[in-house]
Every structure is written in structure tokens, then in C-alpha cells.
Coordinates of C-alpha atoms in Angstrom, one line a residue:
M335 CA 102.2 46.5 29.4
K336 CA 105.7 46.7 30.0
N337 CA 105.7 49.9 28.2
I338 CA 103.3 51.5 30.2
F339 CA 104.7 50.3 33.3
K340 CA 107.8 51.7 32.3
I341 CA 106.5 55.2 31.3
M342 CA 104.7 55.4 34.5
M343 CA 107.8 54.7 36.6
V344 CA 109.9 57.4 34.7
M345 CA 107.0 59.9 35.8
I346 CA 106.8 59.2 39.6
L347 CA 110.4 58.2 40.1
P348 CA 111.4 61.9 40.0
L349 CA 108.6 63.0 42.2
L350 CA 109.6 60.7 44.9
L351 CA 112.9 61.8 44.6
I352 CA 111.8 65.8 45.0
N353 CA 109.8 64.6 48.0
A354 CA 112.9 62.5 49.6
C355 CA 115.2 65.5 49.0
R356 CA 112.7 67.9 50.5
D357 CA 112.2 65.7 53.6
D358 CA 115.9 65.5 53.8
A359 CA 116.3 69.0 54.1
D360 CA 113.2 70.0 56.5
R361 CA 114.9 67.0 58.9
D362 CA 118.1 68.4 58.2
W363 CA 116.9 72.2 58.5
T364 CA 114.8 71.3 62.2
N365 CA 117.0 68.2 63.7
P366 CA 120.2 67.6 62.0
E367 CA 122.1 64.4 62.4
A368 CA 124.5 64.6 65.6
S369 CA 128.3 65.2 64.4
F370 CA 129.8 64.5 67.8
K371 CA 128.6 63.6 71.4
L372 CA 127.4 65.3 74.3
Y373 CA 127.4 63.1 77.6
D374 CA 124.4 63.3 79.5
T375 CA 124.2 65.4 82.6
T376 CA 123.7 63.8 85.9
L377 CA 121.3 67.0 87.1
G378 CA 118.4 64.5 86.0
A379 CA 115.1 65.7 87.3
A380 CA 115.0 68.8 88.9
V381 CA 113.3 71.2 90.7
L382 CA 115.6 74.4 90.9
Y383 CA 115.8 76.9 93.6
P384 CA 117.3 80.5 94.5
T385 CA 119.4 78.8 97.3
M386 CA 120.7 77.0 94.5
D387 CA 122.2 79.5 92.7
S388 CA 126.1 78.9 92.8
N389 CA 125.4 75.1 92.6
P390 CA 127.6 73.8 89.4
F391 CA 126.0 72.8 86.3
I392 CA 128.7 70.7 84.0
L393 CA 128.6 69.4 80.5
K394 CA 131.2 67.6 78.5
W395 CA 131.2 66.7 74.9
D396 CA 133.6 65.5 72.4
N397 CA 135.3 67.2 70.0
A398 CA 133.6 68.5 66.9
T399 CA 134.7 66.7 63.7
A400 CA 135.1 69.5 61.7
G401 CA 135.2 73.4 61.8
A402 CA 136.8 76.0 64.2
G403 CA 135.2 78.2 66.8
S404 CA 133.4 78.6 70.2
Y405 CA 130.9 75.8 71.1
S406 CA 127.3 77.2 72.1
V407 CA 125.4 75.3 74.3
V408 CA 122.0 75.9 73.7
V409 CA 118.5 75.2 75.4
S410 CA 114.9 74.7 74.4
S411 CA 111.8 73.7 75.5
T412 CA 111.3 71.5 72.0
E413 CA 113.3 68.5 70.7
D414 CA 113.5 70.6 67.3
F415 CA 115.3 73.5 68.7
K416 CA 112.9 76.3 66.9
N417 CA 113.2 78.2 69.6
K418 CA 116.2 78.0 71.4
V419 CA 118.0 80.1 73.5
E420 CA 122.0 80.4 74.1
L421 CA 122.8 79.2 77.6
A422 CA 127.2 79.9 77.1
K423 CA 129.6 79.6 74.7
S424 CA 132.8 77.4 75.4
E425 CA 136.3 77.3 74.0
T426 CA 136.6 73.7 75.2
T427 CA 134.7 70.5 75.3
T428 CA 133.6 71.4 78.7
L429 CA 130.8 74.1 79.8
N430 CA 131.3 74.5 84.0
T431 CA 128.2 77.1 85.1
N432 CA 125.8 77.3 87.5
I433 CA 122.2 77.0 88.3
A434 CA 121.4 80.9 88.3
A435 CA 122.4 80.8 84.7
L436 CA 120.6 77.4 83.7
N437 CA 117.4 79.2 85.3
T438 CA 117.8 82.2 83.8
A439 CA 118.0 80.8 80.3
L440 CA 115.3 78.6 80.8
L441 CA 113.1 81.6 81.6
Q442 CA 114.1 83.2 78.8
A443 CA 113.4 79.9 76.6
G444 CA 109.8 80.7 78.1
F445 CA 109.8 77.7 80.8
S446 CA 107.1 79.0 83.6
P447 CA 108.2 79.1 87.1
Y448 CA 106.8 76.4 89.5
S449 CA 106.0 74.0 86.6
S450 CA 107.8 70.8 85.5
Q451 CA 108.6 71.0 81.7
N452 CA 111.3 68.8 79.7
V453 CA 114.3 70.6 78.8
Y454 CA 116.5 69.7 75.6
I455 CA 120.1 70.5 75.8
R456 CA 122.5 70.4 72.7
I457 CA 126.1 71.5 71.3
E458 CA 126.6 73.6 68.1
R459 CA 129.4 74.8 66.7
G460 CA 129.1 76.3 63.1
T461 CA 126.7 73.7 60.6
E462 CA 127.8 70.9 63.5
V463 CA 125.6 69.7 66.2
S464 CA 125.8 67.1 69.1
N465 CA 123.2 64.9 69.9
F466 CA 120.5 66.5 72.5
I467 CA 120.1 65.5 76.2
S468 CA 116.7 66.0 78.0
F469 CA 115.4 65.9 81.6
P470 CA 112.5 67.4 83.6
V471 CA 112.9 70.3 85.2
T472 CA 111.4 73.1 87.0
V473 CA 112.5 76.8 87.2
Y474 CA 112.1 79.6 89.8
P475 CA 111.1 83.3 88.9
V476 CA 114.1 85.9 88.6
N477 CA 112.4 88.9 86.3
K478 CA 110.0 91.4 88.0
P479 CA 106.6 92.5 87.0
V480 CA 106.7 95.3 84.4
I481 CA 103.5 97.8 84.8
T482 CA 101.7 98.2 81.3
N483 CA 98.8 100.7 82.5
P484 CA 99.2 103.3 83.3
T485 CA 102.1 104.4 81.3
A486 CA 104.7 107.3 82.4
G487 CA 103.4 110.3 82.4
S488 CA 99.8 109.6 81.7
S489 CA 97.2 111.5 83.7
L490 CA 94.0 109.9 85.8
V491 CA 91.2 112.5 86.9
L492 CA 89.3 111.2 89.3
D493 CA 85.6 111.6 88.8
A494 CA 83.8 113.1 91.8
A495 CA 80.3 112.3 90.6
S496 CA 81.0 108.8 90.1
P497 CA 82.8 107.6 93.5
T498 CA 82.0 103.9 92.9
G499 CA 82.5 104.1 89.4
N500 CA 85.9 102.8 88.0
A501 CA 88.6 105.1 87.5
I502 CA 91.3 103.0 86.2
T503 CA 92.4 99.3 85.5
F504 CA 96.4 98.9 86.5
A505 CA 97.6 95.9 84.3
W506 CA 101.3 94.3 84.4
S507 CA 103.1 91.6 82.5
D508 CA 104.8 88.8 84.1
Y509 CA 105.4 85.3 84.2
T510 CA 102.9 82.7 83.4
Y511 CA 103.4 80.6 87.3
G512 CA 102.7 77.3 88.0
V513 CA 101.3 78.1 91.0
N514 CA 99.4 81.0 92.6
V515 CA 101.1 84.3 92.7
S516 CA 100.0 87.4 94.6
Y517 CA 100.0 90.9 93.6
K518 CA 100.0 94.0 95.5
V519 CA 99.3 97.2 94.0
E520 CA 100.5 100.3 95.9
M521 CA 101.0 104.2 95.3
A522 CA 103.2 106.7 97.1
T523 CA 103.7 110.4 96.5
A524 CA 106.4 110.8 93.8
G525 CA 109.7 110.0 95.2
G526 CA 107.9 109.2 98.6
T527 CA 108.7 106.1 101.2
E528 CA 104.8 105.8 102.2
W529 CA 103.8 103.4 100.4
L530 CA 99.6 102.8 100.7
L531 CA 97.7 99.5 99.7
V532 CA 95.4 99.9 96.6
G533 CA 94.7 96.3 96.3
N534 CA 95.7 93.2 96.0
S535 CA 94.7 90.4 92.9
T536 CA 95.7 86.6 92.8
N537 CA 97.0 85.8 89.5
A538 CA 95.3 88.1 87.7
K539 CA 97.8 90.5 86.0
E540 CA 95.1 93.7 86.5
L541 CA 93.2 95.3 89.2
T542 CA 90.8 97.7 88.7
A543 CA 90.1 100.6 91.5
N544 CA 87.0 103.1 91.7
N545 CA 86.9 106.8 91.8
F546 CA 86.5 106.8 95.7
D547 CA 89.3 104.6 96.8
L548 CA 91.8 106.5 94.9
N549 CA 90.6 109.5 96.2
E550 CA 90.7 108.5 100.0
I551 CA 94.4 107.2 99.0
A552 CA 94.9 110.7 97.7
T553 CA 93.8 112.3 100.7
K554 CA 96.0 110.1 102.7
L555 CA 99.0 111.0 100.7
S556 CA 98.1 114.9 101.1
L557 CA 97.6 115.4 97.5
P558 CA 96.2 118.9 96.6
I559 CA 92.5 118.9 95.7
N560 CA 91.9 119.7 91.6
V561 CA 95.6 119.3 91.2
A562 CA 97.3 117.1 89.1
S563 CA 99.9 115.6 91.4
N564 CA 102.7 112.8 90.6
V565 CA 102.4 109.7 92.3
D566 CA 104.5 106.5 92.1
L567 CA 102.7 102.8 91.6
R568 CA 104.5 99.7 91.6
V569 CA 103.3 96.1 91.8
T570 CA 104.6 93.1 94.0
A571 CA 104.8 89.9 93.0
T572 CA 104.6 87.1 95.7
S573 CA 104.8 83.2 95.0
T574 CA 105.7 80.4 97.6
S575 CA 106.7 76.6 96.7
A576 CA 108.3 74.2 98.5
G577 CA 111.7 76.4 98.4
G578 CA 110.4 79.2 99.7
T579 CA 109.0 82.5 98.8
I580 CA 109.9 84.6 96.3
S581 CA 108.9 88.5 96.1
K582 CA 109.3 90.5 93.2
V583 CA 109.0 94.1 93.0
S584 CA 108.3 96.3 89.9
D585 CA 109.8 99.1 88.5
V586 CA 107.8 102.5 89.7
V587 CA 105.8 104.0 87.4
T588 CA 105.1 107.9 87.6
F589 CA 102.1 109.3 86.9
K590 CA 99.5 112.1 87.5
M591 CA 96.5 111.9 89.4
T592 CA 93.9 114.6 90.4
P593 CA 91.8 114.0 93.3
Y594 CA 88.5 115.7 94.1
K595 CA 86.8 117.2 97.2
P596 CA 84.1 115.1 97.9
A597 CA 80.4 116.0 97.8
F598 CA 79.2 114.4 101.1
V599 CA 75.7 115.8 102.9
N600 CA 74.7 116.1 106.1
F601 CA 71.7 113.8 107.3
Y602 CA 68.9 114.2 110.0
I603 CA 67.1 111.3 111.0
V604 CA 63.3 112.7 111.7
G605 CA 59.9 110.9 112.0
D606 CA 57.9 109.4 115.0
A607 CA 59.9 105.9 114.7
T608 CA 63.1 107.8 116.2
A609 CA 63.7 110.0 119.8
V610 CA 62.9 113.1 118.1
G611 CA 59.5 112.8 116.4
W612 CA 58.5 114.7 113.2
S613 CA 60.0 118.0 114.3
D614 CA 62.1 119.2 111.6
S615 CA 64.0 121.6 113.7
G616 CA 64.6 119.4 116.0
S617 CA 66.0 116.9 113.5
Q618 CA 69.0 114.6 114.7
L619 CA 72.2 114.8 112.7
L620 CA 74.2 112.0 111.9
F621 CA 77.9 111.6 112.9
N622 CA 79.9 112.3 109.5
Q623 CA 83.0 111.0 108.4
N624 CA 83.4 111.5 104.8
E625 CA 81.4 109.0 103.1
I626 CA 79.6 107.2 106.1
A627 CA 76.9 108.7 108.2
E628 CA 75.8 107.2 111.5
I629 CA 74.4 107.1 114.9
Y630 CA 73.3 105.0 117.8
T631 CA 69.7 106.1 118.7
Y632 CA 66.1 104.7 119.6
L633 CA 63.9 103.2 116.9
E634 CA 59.9 102.1 117.2
N635 CA 58.6 99.0 115.8
G636 CA 56.0 100.3 113.2
K637 CA 56.8 103.6 113.1
S638 CA 58.3 105.7 110.2
F639 CA 61.3 108.3 109.8
R640 CA 63.1 109.7 106.7
F641 CA 66.0 111.9 106.5
L642 CA 66.6 115.2 105.8
G643 CA 69.6 117.4 104.5
Q644 CA 68.9 120.1 106.5
Q645 CA 67.0 121.0 110.0
N646 CA 64.1 122.0 107.4
W647 CA 61.5 120.3 105.6
N648 CA 61.9 122.4 102.6
G649 CA 65.4 120.8 100.7
A650 CA 66.5 117.5 100.6
N651 CA 64.7 114.5 101.7
F652 CA 66.0 111.4 101.6
S653 CA 64.1 107.6 101.4
L654 CA 64.0 104.4 100.2
N655 CA 64.2 104.0 96.2
D656 CA 61.5 102.4 95.7
P657 CA 58.7 102.7 92.9
T658 CA 55.9 103.9 95.8
I659 CA 58.4 106.4 97.1
K660 CA 58.3 109.7 95.3
D661 CA 61.2 110.4 92.6
D662 CA 62.3 113.7 94.7
Y663 CA 62.7 111.2 98.0
K664 CA 64.4 108.5 96.3
Y665 CA 67.7 107.9 97.2
F666 CA 68.9 104.6 99.2
N667 CA 69.7 101.8 96.4
T668 CA 69.8 98.9 99.2
W669 CA 68.2 98.7 103.0
S670 CA 68.9 96.3 105.7
T671 CA 65.5 93.5 105.8
N672 CA 64.0 95.3 108.6
L673 CA 63.4 98.6 106.8
E674 CA 60.5 99.0 104.0
P675 CA 59.1 101.7 102.0
S676 CA 56.0 103.7 103.9
G677 CA 53.6 105.8 102.1
D678 CA 55.0 108.2 99.2
E679 CA 58.0 109.4 101.6
N680 CA 58.9 107.6 104.4
I681 CA 61.0 104.5 105.7
K682 CA 58.9 101.9 108.2
F683 CA 61.1 100.0 111.0
T684 CA 60.1 96.8 111.6
G685 CA 62.4 95.6 114.2
N686 CA 61.7 95.4 117.9
S687 CA 61.8 98.8 119.6
G688 CA 65.0 99.3 121.1
M689 CA 68.4 101.0 120.5
Y690 CA 70.0 100.6 116.9
K691 CA 72.9 101.7 114.8
V692 CA 71.7 103.5 111.8
K693 CA 74.4 103.2 109.2
I694 CA 74.2 105.3 106.0
D695 CA 77.4 104.5 102.7
Q696 CA 76.7 107.7 100.8
N697 CA 79.1 106.1 97.9
A698 CA 76.9 103.0 97.8
K699 CA 73.7 104.8 98.7
S700 CA 72.5 102.2 101.2
I701 CA 71.0 102.2 104.7
E702 CA 72.1 99.7 107.0
V703 CA 70.1 99.5 110.7
T704 CA 71.9 96.8 113.1
A705 CA 71.1 96.1 117.0
S706 CA 73.1 98.0 119.1
S707 CA 75.6 96.0 121.7
V708 CA 73.7 97.8 124.3
P709 CA 69.8 97.3 123.4
T710 CA 68.0 99.1 126.3
I711 CA 67.6 102.3 127.4
P712 CA 69.1 102.6 130.6
S713 CA 67.4 103.5 134.0
S714 CA 71.0 105.0 135.7
V715 CA 73.8 106.2 134.2
Y716 CA 76.6 106.8 136.3
L717 CA 79.9 109.2 135.4
V718 CA 83.1 107.7 135.6
G719 CA 86.6 109.0 134.8
S720 CA 90.1 110.8 135.4
I721 CA 87.3 113.6 137.3
Q722 CA 86.8 110.8 139.9
G723 CA 89.9 108.7 139.1
W724 CA 88.8 106.0 137.2
N725 CA 87.1 104.0 140.2
A726 CA 84.1 102.6 138.6
D727 CA 83.2 101.2 142.2
A728 CA 82.6 104.5 142.8
A729 CA 81.2 105.7 139.6
I730 CA 79.3 109.1 139.9
L731 CA 75.2 109.0 139.8
M732 CA 74.0 111.5 137.2
D733 CA 70.7 113.1 137.4
Q734 CA 68.0 111.9 135.3
I735 CA 66.0 114.7 133.4
G736 CA 64.7 113.0 130.6
D737 CA 63.8 109.7 128.8
G738 CA 67.2 108.6 128.6
E739 CA 68.6 111.6 129.1
F740 CA 71.0 112.4 132.3
E741 CA 73.4 115.2 132.9
Y742 CA 75.7 116.3 136.1
T743 CA 77.7 119.6 136.9
I744 CA 81.2 119.0 137.9
A745 CA 84.8 120.2 137.6
I746 CA 86.8 119.2 134.9
P747 CA 90.8 119.2 135.1
A748 CA 93.0 120.1 131.9
D749 CA 92.9 116.9 129.5
G750 CA 90.0 115.6 131.1
E751 CA 89.0 112.5 130.5
F752 CA 85.3 110.3 130.9
K753 CA 82.8 107.6 130.1
F754 CA 79.4 107.0 130.9
L755 CA 78.1 103.5 132.7
G756 CA 74.6 102.0 133.3
Q757 CA 76.2 100.4 136.6
Q758 CA 78.6 101.1 139.2
A759 CA 81.0 98.5 137.4
W760 CA 83.1 97.9 134.1
S761 CA 80.9 95.1 133.2
G762 CA 78.0 95.9 131.3
M763 CA 76.5 99.0 129.9
E764 CA 79.0 101.5 128.8
W765 CA 78.8 104.3 126.4
G766 CA 82.1 106.7 125.3
N767 CA 83.2 108.6 122.3
I768 CA 81.9 106.7 119.4
H769 CA 84.6 104.6 117.6
T770 CA 87.8 106.3 118.8
G771 CA 88.9 108.6 121.8
G772 CA 88.1 112.2 121.2
N773 CA 85.0 114.9 121.3
S774 CA 82.7 114.4 118.5
G775 CA 79.8 114.6 120.3
F776 CA 78.1 111.4 119.5
L777 CA 78.2 108.2 122.0
G778 CA 79.3 104.5 121.1
P779 CA 78.3 101.5 123.2
N780 CA 80.4 98.7 124.3
G781 CA 82.9 97.5 121.8
D782 CA 82.5 101.0 119.8
N783 CA 83.6 103.8 121.8
N784 CA 86.6 105.0 123.4
N785 CA 87.0 107.5 126.2
I786 CA 85.4 111.0 125.6
K787 CA 88.5 113.6 125.8
F788 CA 87.9 117.0 126.9
P789 CA 90.4 119.7 127.7
G790 CA 88.9 121.1 130.7
T791 CA 90.4 124.3 132.7
G792 CA 89.4 122.6 136.2
G793 CA 86.2 125.0 136.1
L794 CA 82.7 123.9 136.3
Y795 CA 81.5 121.9 133.4
K796 CA 77.4 120.3 132.8
I797 CA 77.8 117.0 131.1
T798 CA 74.9 115.9 129.5
A799 CA 74.2 112.1 128.2
N800 CA 71.4 111.4 125.9
V801 CA 72.0 108.0 125.4
K802 CA 68.4 107.5 123.7
M803 CA 69.4 109.9 121.0
G804 CA 73.0 108.7 120.9
T805 CA 74.7 112.2 121.9
Y806 CA 76.3 113.5 124.6
K807 CA 77.8 117.5 125.2
V808 CA 79.7 119.6 127.5
T809 CA 78.9 122.9 128.7
P810 CA 81.1 125.3 130.5
L811 CA 79.4 127.1 133.5

């Protein structure tokens, strides 16, 4: 029995010795025993801010017991120092650096901005190491985002056939933040200083843009149609903490973008729900601004209408994309709740009779009908402007020539401006050029108009306002 026990001990002992040696080797490799002492810093738990950049950060330690050469001060996010970064070197047993250097080293070691983590610090010289000290620290960002898509010199051709389709996903690399970070993506002509906003994202390091939006930016940048032009792209990261707001702007990436000419169509409204009836030759053109076509016009409850692409039945016809509508007429994918299919061609209006804004978005293929801020047709219309001193109390009564249609003949001076009123006062009913000042021929009511600007000569003109159809015109006599 004793012999068996001895034999077993002889067999097991070498294995125990081998494992013990292996464990010692592993322990020495990952976290060797300290051979000299690093004294604890007085920094303690710290939240670092850019305003602290020049503040001192001081470490002291004893002489190493052996060896020669510089001391290396290293930091790590783990106490085994497997992934360590050198903070600085020192020829003495003291390191006198600053918070900016410490913050940068911690970022290089993988610390996330605005997130509290324990830092581990020790001193190394040759094969000798000190003990480590540790404390919680919160760092701030110093590096800027790096754009990864598009790459410099790449090409992007915008697709006219798919205006709402995704053209590109802009992407960039950046820190993983401990707070929300806002990214702003901007574009300019190559070498230009006028930056236009492409879009924003929060935390996500990417932004998808569609063909239409980028084509609109290309138009604003005056890029030539169907030509590959160099454009600059940049990304700004903005983060806010108790220490304030920090913004970092990426390096510019220059790539080529080819815009297209939008294939927008004209829309003419026609039908017994409208002021023009079912006369194709009298169908009413909507005001077009690129992808948006709109008009303030009269609509009658329970009756129908549709849109033509020309003042003729032969050609394009536009109605709702509904199974009951003829395939060739299907166009609008979405529509407001006061519209519904009527027969196999038309759109039925189910709202109350009155004045409405009809708005078509050609990119989204949507139609929206909303009540006008002046929902009724006026019984009287007055003329006010530079032609009579902008005196609303003395606004000129126009002659009624039809249902909602009024006219007046008057001399218009150079750079003349005027509006129409439903009363001899500014409060109440008012109409002017739709949206902004100009001479488009389309009326906008209260809240959506500005002066009609007409470069008169001082001669006589006939001014006509058709409030029911949402139009006006100025005719020289």
C-alpha cells in the first residue's frame, strides 16, 4: 500500500510542479510583482475638461532596484495592462505633465468620452515594474470624426428616375460617447466656403440622403446638370457635458457628384368640383415650384375632379392610385381624408364647399387638400398698394365681373406693389402673391402671401383678381 502511494506521488508531483511553473510564468507575464513603489496621485476621481488642459499632473516613485535607462509611465483600462499606452518617459523618478497629455493617452487606451472608467497607471523600466495606482476618470474628446463613405475621388450619379430613392449613405468613424452626440453633415463646392446642410443624426455615425435632396443641394450650389462636379463633404460632431460644448469638424472629403434636371410636370385641375367645370381647354394650371404644385381654389362638396398634364383630355391624366381607377390614371399614392376615388377616373371631394389649398408633391406622389385661411368667396374686393399710398382705409373698390372675380383699371408706377383686401382694413381677408413677393399670377391668402410686385410704366393697366380660382393678372391697355 505504501509503495502504491509513493508511486502515485512520484507521478502527480511533476504535474503539479509544471502547472505551478506555468501559473507563475503567466502571472509574471500579465502582472509581474512590483519591484519599486509608485506613490498615489492626488488626482483621485476626476472629470476632465478642456479648460483643464494645462493643469499639472504629477507622479512620483522610488528608484528602481536595478537596471538603467528611462522610466516609462503607462496607462491602461485594465489592471493586467495587456492593452497599455505610454503616457510619457522620464529620466528621473518624477513625471510632471498636464491633463491634456493624460486625456490623450486615455483616449488612445480606448477610454470613451464622457464615460467614467477606472484608469490603471504604473511605471516600467526594462523588466522592472512598479505597483499600480487606480482611480475613476472621465475623459473628453479631442479627435475629429473621420469620413469613411464616400471616399476621396469617388463618384455619385444621382438618379432622376427615383427622386425619393436612397442615393448614398454617408458614414464616418468616431468615438463611442458616454453622452448624446449630434452630427451635422454639410456639403460645398470643392474649395468653397458656403456649406449647405445635408442632414443631422444623433449618435448614429451615418446619414442616408435621397436623390432629390442631394439634387436640390446641387442646384443651390449651381452645379451643372449631367456633369460630374467636385464637391466637398464634412461632418461636425457636437457633444455637451457639464464642462461645456465641444465641436469637432472632420477633414474634408472631395468626391464627384452628377446632378440631373428634375422631370417635373404641369398639373391642370378640372372637374365639376372646381371653379372651371369639365372644360379641358379651361382647366386651371397649378403654381409649380420644382416638385411642389399648388393652388388656392374653390372646391364643392360631393363633386369630382382630376388633373390633366395639359389643357386637353388627350395625354396625361392623374388620379388616385386605387384599384378602382384606370391603370393609366393612377398617380397619387397618398391623399388627404377629404378625397376618395370616384368612378374609374376621378377624385371625389367630401369636405365642405369653400376655398382650399390643393398641394401636390411630385416626389412623394401625394395630394393634400386643406382649408384656406380665407375659406369663403368675398362679396367685395378692394385694391391697396403703392398705386394709392398703401392706405387700407381708402382702399379702392374693384368692379365685380363674375363669381369671385374682380377687376379695376388704374395707372401703375414703376416698381409698383399692391394687394387685394376683402374690406377697407388690414384685418380680415387679404390676398397677395402666393408665398413671397413677386408676380407669379397666383394668389395666396392671409398668412401665405406677400406683395404683388409689378414693374409698371406709369401707364394704365387692367388688374384682375379671380379669388375663386386663386389667380390674378395685370394687362396693359
